[in-house]
Coordinates of C-alpha atoms in Angstrom, one line a residue:
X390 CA -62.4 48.6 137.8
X391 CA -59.4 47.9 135.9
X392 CA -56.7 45.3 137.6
X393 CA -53.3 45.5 136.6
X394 CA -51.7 42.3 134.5
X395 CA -50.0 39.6 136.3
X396 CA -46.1 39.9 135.2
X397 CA -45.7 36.1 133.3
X398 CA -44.5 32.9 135.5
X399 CA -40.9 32.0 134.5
X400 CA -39.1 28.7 135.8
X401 CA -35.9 28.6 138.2
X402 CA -34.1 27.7 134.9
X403 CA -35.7 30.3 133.0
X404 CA -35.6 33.0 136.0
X405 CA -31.7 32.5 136.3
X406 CA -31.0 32.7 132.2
X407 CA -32.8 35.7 132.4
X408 CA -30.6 37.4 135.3
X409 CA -27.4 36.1 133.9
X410 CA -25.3 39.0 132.2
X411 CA -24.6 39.0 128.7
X412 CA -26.9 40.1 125.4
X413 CA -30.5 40.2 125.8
X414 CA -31.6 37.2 123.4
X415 CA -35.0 35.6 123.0
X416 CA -35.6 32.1 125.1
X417 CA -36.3 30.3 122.0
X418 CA -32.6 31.2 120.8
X419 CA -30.8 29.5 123.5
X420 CA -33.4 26.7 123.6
X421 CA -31.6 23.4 124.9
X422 CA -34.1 21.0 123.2
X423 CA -33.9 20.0 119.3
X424 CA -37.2 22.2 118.6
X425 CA -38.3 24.2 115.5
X426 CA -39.5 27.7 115.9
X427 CA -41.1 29.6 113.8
X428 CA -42.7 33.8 113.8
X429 CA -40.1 34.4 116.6
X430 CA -40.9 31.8 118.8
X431 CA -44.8 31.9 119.0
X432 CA -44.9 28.4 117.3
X433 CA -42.6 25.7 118.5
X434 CA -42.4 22.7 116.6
X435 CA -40.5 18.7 116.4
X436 CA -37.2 18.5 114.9
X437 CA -39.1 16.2 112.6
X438 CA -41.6 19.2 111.6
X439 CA -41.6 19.1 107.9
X440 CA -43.6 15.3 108.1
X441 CA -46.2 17.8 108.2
X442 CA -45.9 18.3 104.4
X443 CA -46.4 14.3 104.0
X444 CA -49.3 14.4 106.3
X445 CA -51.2 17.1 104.9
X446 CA -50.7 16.1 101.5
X447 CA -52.3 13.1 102.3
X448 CA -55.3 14.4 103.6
X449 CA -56.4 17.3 100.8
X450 CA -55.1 15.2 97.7
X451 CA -57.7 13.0 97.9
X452 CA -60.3 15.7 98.9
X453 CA -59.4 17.7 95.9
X454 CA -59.7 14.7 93.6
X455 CA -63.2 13.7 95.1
X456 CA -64.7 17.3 94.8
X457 CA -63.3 17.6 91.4
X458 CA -64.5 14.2 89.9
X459 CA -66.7 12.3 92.1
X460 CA -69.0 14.7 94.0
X461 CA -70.0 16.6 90.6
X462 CA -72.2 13.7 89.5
X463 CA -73.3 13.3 93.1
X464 CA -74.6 16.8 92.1
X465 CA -76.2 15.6 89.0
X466 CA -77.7 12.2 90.2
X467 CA -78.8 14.0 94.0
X468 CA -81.2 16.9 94.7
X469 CA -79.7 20.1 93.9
X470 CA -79.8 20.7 98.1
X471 CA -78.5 17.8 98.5
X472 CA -76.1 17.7 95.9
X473 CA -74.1 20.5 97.0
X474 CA -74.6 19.7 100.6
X475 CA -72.5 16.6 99.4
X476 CA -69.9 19.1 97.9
X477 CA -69.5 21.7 100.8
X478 CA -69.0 19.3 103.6
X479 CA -66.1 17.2 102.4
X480 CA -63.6 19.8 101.8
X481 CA -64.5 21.6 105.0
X482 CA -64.3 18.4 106.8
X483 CA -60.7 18.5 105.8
X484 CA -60.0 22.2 106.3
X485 CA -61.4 21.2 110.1
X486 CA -59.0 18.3 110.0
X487 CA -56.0 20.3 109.3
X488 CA -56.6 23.1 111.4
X489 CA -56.7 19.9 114.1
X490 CA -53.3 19.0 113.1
X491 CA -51.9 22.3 113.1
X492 CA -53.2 23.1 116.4
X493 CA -51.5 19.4 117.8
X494 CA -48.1 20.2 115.8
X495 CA -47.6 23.9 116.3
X496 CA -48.3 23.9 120.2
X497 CA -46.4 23.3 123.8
X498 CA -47.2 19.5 124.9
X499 CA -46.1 20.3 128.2
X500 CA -42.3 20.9 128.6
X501 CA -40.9 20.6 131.9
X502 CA -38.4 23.3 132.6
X503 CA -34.8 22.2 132.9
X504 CA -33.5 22.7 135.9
X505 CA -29.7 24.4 136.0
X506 CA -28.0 21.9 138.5
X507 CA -28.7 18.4 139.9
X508 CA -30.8 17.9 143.1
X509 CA -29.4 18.5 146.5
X510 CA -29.6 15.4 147.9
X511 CA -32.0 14.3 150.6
X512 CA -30.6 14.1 154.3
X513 CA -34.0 12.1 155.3
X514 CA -32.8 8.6 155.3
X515 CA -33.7 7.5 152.0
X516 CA -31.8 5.1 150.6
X517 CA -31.6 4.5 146.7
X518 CA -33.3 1.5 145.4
X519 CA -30.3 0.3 143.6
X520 CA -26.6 -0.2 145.1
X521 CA -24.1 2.5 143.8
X522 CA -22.1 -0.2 142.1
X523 CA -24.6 -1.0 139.8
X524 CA -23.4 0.8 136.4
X525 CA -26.5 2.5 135.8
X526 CA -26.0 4.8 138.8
X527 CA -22.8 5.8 138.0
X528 CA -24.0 7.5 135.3
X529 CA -25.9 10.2 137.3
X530 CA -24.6 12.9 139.7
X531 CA -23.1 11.5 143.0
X532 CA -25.8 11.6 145.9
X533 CA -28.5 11.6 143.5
X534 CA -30.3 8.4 144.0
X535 CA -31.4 7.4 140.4
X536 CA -35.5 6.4 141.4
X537 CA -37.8 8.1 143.9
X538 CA -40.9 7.1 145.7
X539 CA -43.9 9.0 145.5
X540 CA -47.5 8.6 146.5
X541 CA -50.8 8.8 143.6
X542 CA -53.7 7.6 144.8
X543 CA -52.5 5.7 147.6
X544 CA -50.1 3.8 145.2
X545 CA -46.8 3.7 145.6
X546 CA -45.1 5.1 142.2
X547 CA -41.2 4.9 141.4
X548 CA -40.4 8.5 139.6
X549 CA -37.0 8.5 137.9
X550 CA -34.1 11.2 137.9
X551 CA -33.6 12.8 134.5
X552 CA -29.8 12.9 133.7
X553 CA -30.5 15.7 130.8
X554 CA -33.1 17.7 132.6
X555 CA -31.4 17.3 135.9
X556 CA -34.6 16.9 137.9
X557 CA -37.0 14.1 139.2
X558 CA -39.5 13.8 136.5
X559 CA -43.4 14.5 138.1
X560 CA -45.5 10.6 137.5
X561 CA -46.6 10.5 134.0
X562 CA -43.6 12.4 132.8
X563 CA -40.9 11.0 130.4
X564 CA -37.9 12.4 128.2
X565 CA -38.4 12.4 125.1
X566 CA -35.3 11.9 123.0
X567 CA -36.1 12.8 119.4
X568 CA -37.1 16.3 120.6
X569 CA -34.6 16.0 124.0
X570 CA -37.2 17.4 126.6
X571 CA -39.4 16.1 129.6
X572 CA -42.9 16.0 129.0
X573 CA -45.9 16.2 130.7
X574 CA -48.0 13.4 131.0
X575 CA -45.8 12.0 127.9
X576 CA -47.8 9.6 125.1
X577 CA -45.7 9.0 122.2
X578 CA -43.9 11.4 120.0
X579 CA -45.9 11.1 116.8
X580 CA -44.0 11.0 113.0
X581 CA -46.8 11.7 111.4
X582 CA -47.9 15.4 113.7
X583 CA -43.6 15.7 113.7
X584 CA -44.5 16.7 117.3
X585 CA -44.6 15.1 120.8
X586 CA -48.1 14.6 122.4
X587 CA -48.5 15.3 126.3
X588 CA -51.0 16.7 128.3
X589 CA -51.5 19.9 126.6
X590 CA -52.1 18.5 123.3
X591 CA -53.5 15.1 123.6
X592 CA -56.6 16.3 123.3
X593 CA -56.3 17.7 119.7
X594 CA -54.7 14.8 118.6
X595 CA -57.4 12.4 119.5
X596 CA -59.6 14.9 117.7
X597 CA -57.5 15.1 114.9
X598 CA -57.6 11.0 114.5
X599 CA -61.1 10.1 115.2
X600 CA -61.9 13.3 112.3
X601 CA -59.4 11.6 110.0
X602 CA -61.2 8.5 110.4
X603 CA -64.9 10.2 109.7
X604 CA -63.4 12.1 106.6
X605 CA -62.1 9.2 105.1
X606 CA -65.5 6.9 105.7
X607 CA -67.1 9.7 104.1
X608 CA -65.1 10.0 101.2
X609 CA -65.1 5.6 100.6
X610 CA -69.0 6.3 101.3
X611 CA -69.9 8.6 98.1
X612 CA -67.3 6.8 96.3
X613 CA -69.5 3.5 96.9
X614 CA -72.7 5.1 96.2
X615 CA -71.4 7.3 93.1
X616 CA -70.5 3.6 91.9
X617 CA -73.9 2.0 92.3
X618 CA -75.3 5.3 90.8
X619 CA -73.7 4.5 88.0
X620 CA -74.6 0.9 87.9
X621 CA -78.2 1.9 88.2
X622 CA -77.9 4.9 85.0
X623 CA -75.8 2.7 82.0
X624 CA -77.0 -1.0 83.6
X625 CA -73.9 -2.2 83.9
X626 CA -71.4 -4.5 86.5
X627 CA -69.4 -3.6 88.6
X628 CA -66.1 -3.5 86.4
X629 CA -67.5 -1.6 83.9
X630 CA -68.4 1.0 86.2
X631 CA -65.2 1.5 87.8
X632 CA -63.8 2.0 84.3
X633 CA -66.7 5.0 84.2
X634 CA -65.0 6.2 87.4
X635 CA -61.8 5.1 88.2
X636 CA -61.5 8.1 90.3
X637 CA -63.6 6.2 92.8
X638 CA -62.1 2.8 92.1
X639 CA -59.1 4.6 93.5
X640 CA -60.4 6.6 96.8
X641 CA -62.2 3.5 97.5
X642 CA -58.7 1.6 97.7
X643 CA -57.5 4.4 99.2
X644 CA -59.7 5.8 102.4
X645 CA -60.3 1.8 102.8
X646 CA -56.6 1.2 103.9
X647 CA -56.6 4.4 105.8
X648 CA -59.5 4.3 107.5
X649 CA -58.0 1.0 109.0
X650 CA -55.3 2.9 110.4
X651 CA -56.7 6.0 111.5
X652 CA -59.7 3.5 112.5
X653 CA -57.4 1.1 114.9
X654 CA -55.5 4.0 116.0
X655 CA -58.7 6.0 116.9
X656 CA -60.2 2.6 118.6
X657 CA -56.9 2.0 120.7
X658 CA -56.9 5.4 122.2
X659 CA -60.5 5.2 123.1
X660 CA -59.9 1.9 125.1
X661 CA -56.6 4.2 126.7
X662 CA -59.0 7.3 127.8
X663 CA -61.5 5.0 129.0
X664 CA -58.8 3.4 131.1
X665 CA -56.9 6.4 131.9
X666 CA -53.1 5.1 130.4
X667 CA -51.4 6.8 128.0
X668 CA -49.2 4.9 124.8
X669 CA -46.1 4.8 126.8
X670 CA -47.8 3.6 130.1
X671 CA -49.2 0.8 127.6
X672 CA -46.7 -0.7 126.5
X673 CA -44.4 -0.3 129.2
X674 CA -46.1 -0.6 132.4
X675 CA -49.1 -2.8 131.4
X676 CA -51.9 -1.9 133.8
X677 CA -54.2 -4.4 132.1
X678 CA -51.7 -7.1 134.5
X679 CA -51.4 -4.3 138.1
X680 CA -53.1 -1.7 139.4
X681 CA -53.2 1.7 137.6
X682 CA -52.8 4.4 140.0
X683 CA -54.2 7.0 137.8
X684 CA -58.0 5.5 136.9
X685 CA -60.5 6.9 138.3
X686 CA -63.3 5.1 136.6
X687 CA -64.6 5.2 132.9
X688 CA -66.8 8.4 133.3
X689 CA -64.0 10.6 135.2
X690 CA -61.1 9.3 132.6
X691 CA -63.1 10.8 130.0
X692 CA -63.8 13.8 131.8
X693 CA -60.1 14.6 132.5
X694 CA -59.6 13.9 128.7
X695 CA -62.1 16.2 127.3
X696 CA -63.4 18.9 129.5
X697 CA -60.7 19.6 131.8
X698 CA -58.6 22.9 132.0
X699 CA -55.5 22.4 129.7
X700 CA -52.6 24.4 131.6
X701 CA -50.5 26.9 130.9
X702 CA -47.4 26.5 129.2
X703 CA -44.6 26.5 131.9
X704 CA -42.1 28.5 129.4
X705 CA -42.4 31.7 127.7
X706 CA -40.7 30.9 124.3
X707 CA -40.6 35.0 123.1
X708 CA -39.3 36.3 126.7
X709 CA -36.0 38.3 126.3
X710 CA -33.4 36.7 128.5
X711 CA -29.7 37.6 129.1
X712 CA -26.8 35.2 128.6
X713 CA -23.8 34.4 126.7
X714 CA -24.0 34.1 122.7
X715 CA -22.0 30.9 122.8
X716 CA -24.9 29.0 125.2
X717 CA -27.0 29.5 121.6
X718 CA -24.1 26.5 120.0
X719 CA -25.0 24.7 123.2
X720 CA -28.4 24.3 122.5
X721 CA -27.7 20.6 120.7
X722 CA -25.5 18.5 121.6
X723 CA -25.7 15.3 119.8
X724 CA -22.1 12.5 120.7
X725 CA -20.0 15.2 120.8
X726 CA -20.5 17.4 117.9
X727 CA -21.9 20.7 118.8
X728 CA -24.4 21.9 115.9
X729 CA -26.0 25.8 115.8
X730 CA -30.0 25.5 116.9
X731 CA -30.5 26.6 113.6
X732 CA -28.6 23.6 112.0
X733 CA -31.1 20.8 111.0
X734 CA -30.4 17.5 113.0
X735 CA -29.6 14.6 111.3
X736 CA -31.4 11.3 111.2
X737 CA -28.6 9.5 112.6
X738 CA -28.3 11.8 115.3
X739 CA -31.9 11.6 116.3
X740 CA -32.1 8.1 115.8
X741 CA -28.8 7.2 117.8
X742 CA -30.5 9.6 120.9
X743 CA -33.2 8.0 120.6
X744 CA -31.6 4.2 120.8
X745 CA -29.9 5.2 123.9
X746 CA -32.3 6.9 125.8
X747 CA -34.3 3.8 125.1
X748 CA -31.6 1.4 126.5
X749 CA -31.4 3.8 129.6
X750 CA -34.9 3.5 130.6
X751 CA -34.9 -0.4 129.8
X752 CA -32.5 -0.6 132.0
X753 CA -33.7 1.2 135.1
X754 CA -36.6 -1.0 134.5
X755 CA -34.7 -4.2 134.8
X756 CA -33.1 -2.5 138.2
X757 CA -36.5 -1.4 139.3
X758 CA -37.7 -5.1 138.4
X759 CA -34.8 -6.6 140.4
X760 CA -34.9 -4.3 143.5
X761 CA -39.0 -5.2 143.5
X762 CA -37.5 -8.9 144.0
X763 CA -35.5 -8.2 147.0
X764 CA -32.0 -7.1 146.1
X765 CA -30.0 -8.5 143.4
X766 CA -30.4 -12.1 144.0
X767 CA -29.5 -13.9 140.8
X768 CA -31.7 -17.6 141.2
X769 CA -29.4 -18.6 143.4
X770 CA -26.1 -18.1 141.7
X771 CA -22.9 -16.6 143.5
X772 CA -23.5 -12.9 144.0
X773 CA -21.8 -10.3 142.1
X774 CA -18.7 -9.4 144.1
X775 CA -17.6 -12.9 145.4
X776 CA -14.4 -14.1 143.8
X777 CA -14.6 -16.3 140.7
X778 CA -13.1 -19.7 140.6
X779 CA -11.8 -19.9 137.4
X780 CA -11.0 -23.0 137.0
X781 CA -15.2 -24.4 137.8
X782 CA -15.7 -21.1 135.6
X783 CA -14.4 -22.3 132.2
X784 CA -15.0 -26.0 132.7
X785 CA -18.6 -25.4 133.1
X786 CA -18.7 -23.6 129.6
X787 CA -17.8 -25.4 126.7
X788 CA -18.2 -22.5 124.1
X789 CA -15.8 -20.7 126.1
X790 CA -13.6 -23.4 126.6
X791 CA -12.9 -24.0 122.8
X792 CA -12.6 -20.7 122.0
X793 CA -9.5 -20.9 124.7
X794 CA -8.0 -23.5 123.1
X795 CA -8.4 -21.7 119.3
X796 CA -7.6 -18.5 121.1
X797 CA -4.4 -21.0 122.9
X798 CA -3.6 -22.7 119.9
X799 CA -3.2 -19.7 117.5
X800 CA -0.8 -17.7 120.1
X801 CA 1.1 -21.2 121.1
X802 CA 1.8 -21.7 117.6
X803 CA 3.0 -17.7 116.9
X804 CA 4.9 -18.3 120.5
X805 CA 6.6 -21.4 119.2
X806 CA 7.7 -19.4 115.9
X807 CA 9.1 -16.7 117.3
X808 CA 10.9 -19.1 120.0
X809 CA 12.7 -21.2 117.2
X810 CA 13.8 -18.4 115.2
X811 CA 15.4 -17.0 118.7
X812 CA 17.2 -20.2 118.7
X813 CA 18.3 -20.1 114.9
X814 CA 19.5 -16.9 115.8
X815 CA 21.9 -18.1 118.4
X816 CA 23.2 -21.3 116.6

């Protein structure tokens, strides 16, 4: 009757850190990505985690002021049912709210494992899509061709080689580089949840908007209609009932400009569901101009959305592995300057990762876009390894040319100087 428990899925990365010898640690301790972890690795969080504070402030602040001076003359000028109807459902609205941002914070958005070595590379003929003198390969592992070609859909889809993962990311996947991993079906990586959102958490955070957004049109709702209330009881304007109620006057500035936000934000990712694109794919690979591979019509995008199976998480963050206590330091790495996982990172540091991971995939764009053009044909210029003729070279640059002749003038003139005082010498 009984069937025993399947023993837990580990990756090759994770497999090999747990035979290596050394002391048994959790996999959350030797954690190569700038994570948070918190109750011993059963919540893993962004590096910029405590934006949460900020964020959840913002939400029950206003809640608390509503139910403590707005909704009790709702009570008064409403049915007694209907009253405190008024007054139960805002501040669960935002207790549901916040456990939606919790859940999209303090959960797995689909890490890829690492992988503990590059590729071996393919002895099939395949040939990369950019030369090998062309400095963004020479970055990678030698052999490893920087872009693949895979088929989704019967479309023909360029995945890229991740130099920090050391694997070909799946389609949809990217690297994020505030929290340095590759995730799943990779949106954005939001400030305001301090967490990225992928595939397994995309979900809740769509939730968690389009909630905000109802919460705060409730809120400028009974504000409005506590004001007219008002209005109505001490026949009055407008003015002089605000002054009655500047508690209102104030939500109703307030959830106005946020509902805006939250609104747009909720409306954009609507139009990106329906259309099957995620935030990155958006602005990067604008399928509103090709084909998108991944639509499979409006009713089937939504479906994948909402009512599919969210997967596993690939890694097991409380699993006891085995390795050296000095791969712990090696966690983060950020130019050079090893820092303990435990160590907060820096703005700087995040932000200066995040600037070059952004020029790295900018530029295998640009190569992607060039190869798609046949080669690296330049409008009909001299190719790139043909000698120069330097003399046609500076004569058809004037800029160049008179900064020569300062650049000429100022070492002529130190030249001459030194030249005369040789001969002074001598006399």
């Amino acid at each position: 009757m009984y069937t025993t428990a399947l023993p837990p899925q580990h990756s090759d990365s994770d497999r090999r850190i747990i035979d290596a010898p050394g002391p048994s640690l959790h996999l959350y301790q030797v954690w190569k990505g700038n994570n948070r972890f918190c109750f011993n690795g059963r919540i893993i969080l962004g590096p910029d985690s405590r934006s949460l504070f900020l964020t959840v402030s913002l939400i029950v602040v206003p809640v608390i002021l509503f139910c403590a001076f707005v909704s009790q003359r709702l009570v008064e000028q409403f049915p007694r049912h209907i009253g405190n109807l008024i007054v139960v459902l805002c501040p669960l609205f935002a207790v549901y709210v916040v456990i939606l941002l919790l859940i999209t914070s303090a959960r797995d958005p689909g890490i890829i494992p690492r992988s503990l070595h590059p590729p071996e590379p393919e002895d099939d003929g395949y040939v990369s899509s950019i030369s090998s003198d062309w400095p963004g390969s020479q970055n990678g592992p030698p052999g490893v061709p920087p872009t693949k070609d895979t088929m989704v859909n019967g479309v023909i889809v360029k995945i890229k080689y991740c130099q920090t993962c050391m694997l070909y990311r799946p389609p949809r996947c990217s690297h994020c580089s505030i929290c340095n991993n590759c995730v799943e079906r990779f949106d954005h990586h939001c400030p305001w949840v301090g967490q990225c959102i992928g595939k397994r958490n995309y979900r809740f955070f769509f939730m968690f908007v389009s909630s905000t957004t109802m919460l705060c049109l409730y809120v400028f709702a009974f504000c409005w209609v506590n004001i007219m209330k008002i209005m109505d009881a001490y026949h009055c304007n407008l003015w002089r009932a605000l002054s009655r109620s500047p508690v209102s006057g104030f939500l109703i500035l307030y959830t106005f400009g946020a509902a805006w936000f939250v609104g747009g934000l909720t409306g954009f990712h609507l139009y990106l569901i329906f259309t099957n694109q995620t935030t990155y794919e958006n602005f990067r690979y604008r399928y509103n101009v090709k084909m998108n591979p991944y639509s499979r019509g409006c009713f089937r995008n939504v479906g994948e959305v909402f009512f599919s199976k969210i997967p596993r998480s690939k890694h097991n963050f409380r699993e006891m592995v085995k390795g050296d206590s000095s791969s712990v330091y090696a966690t983060s790495m950020s130019l050079r300057h090893p820092m303990s996982p435990e160590m907060p990172k820096t703005s700087s540091d995040i932000e200066m990762g995040k600037r070059q991971a952004v020029a790295a995939e900018d530029l295998e764009d640009i190569q992607s876009q060039i190869d798609s053009f046949g080669g690296l044909e330049r409008c009909g210029t001299q190719p790139r390894h043909t000698n120069w003729d330097h003399k046609t070279n500076w004569e058809s640059s004037p800029d160049i040319q008179m900064l020569a002749a300062e650049f000429g003038m100022e070492h002529g003139s130190t030249g001459r100087q030194k030249i005369e005082g040789a001969n002074d010498l001598k006399t």
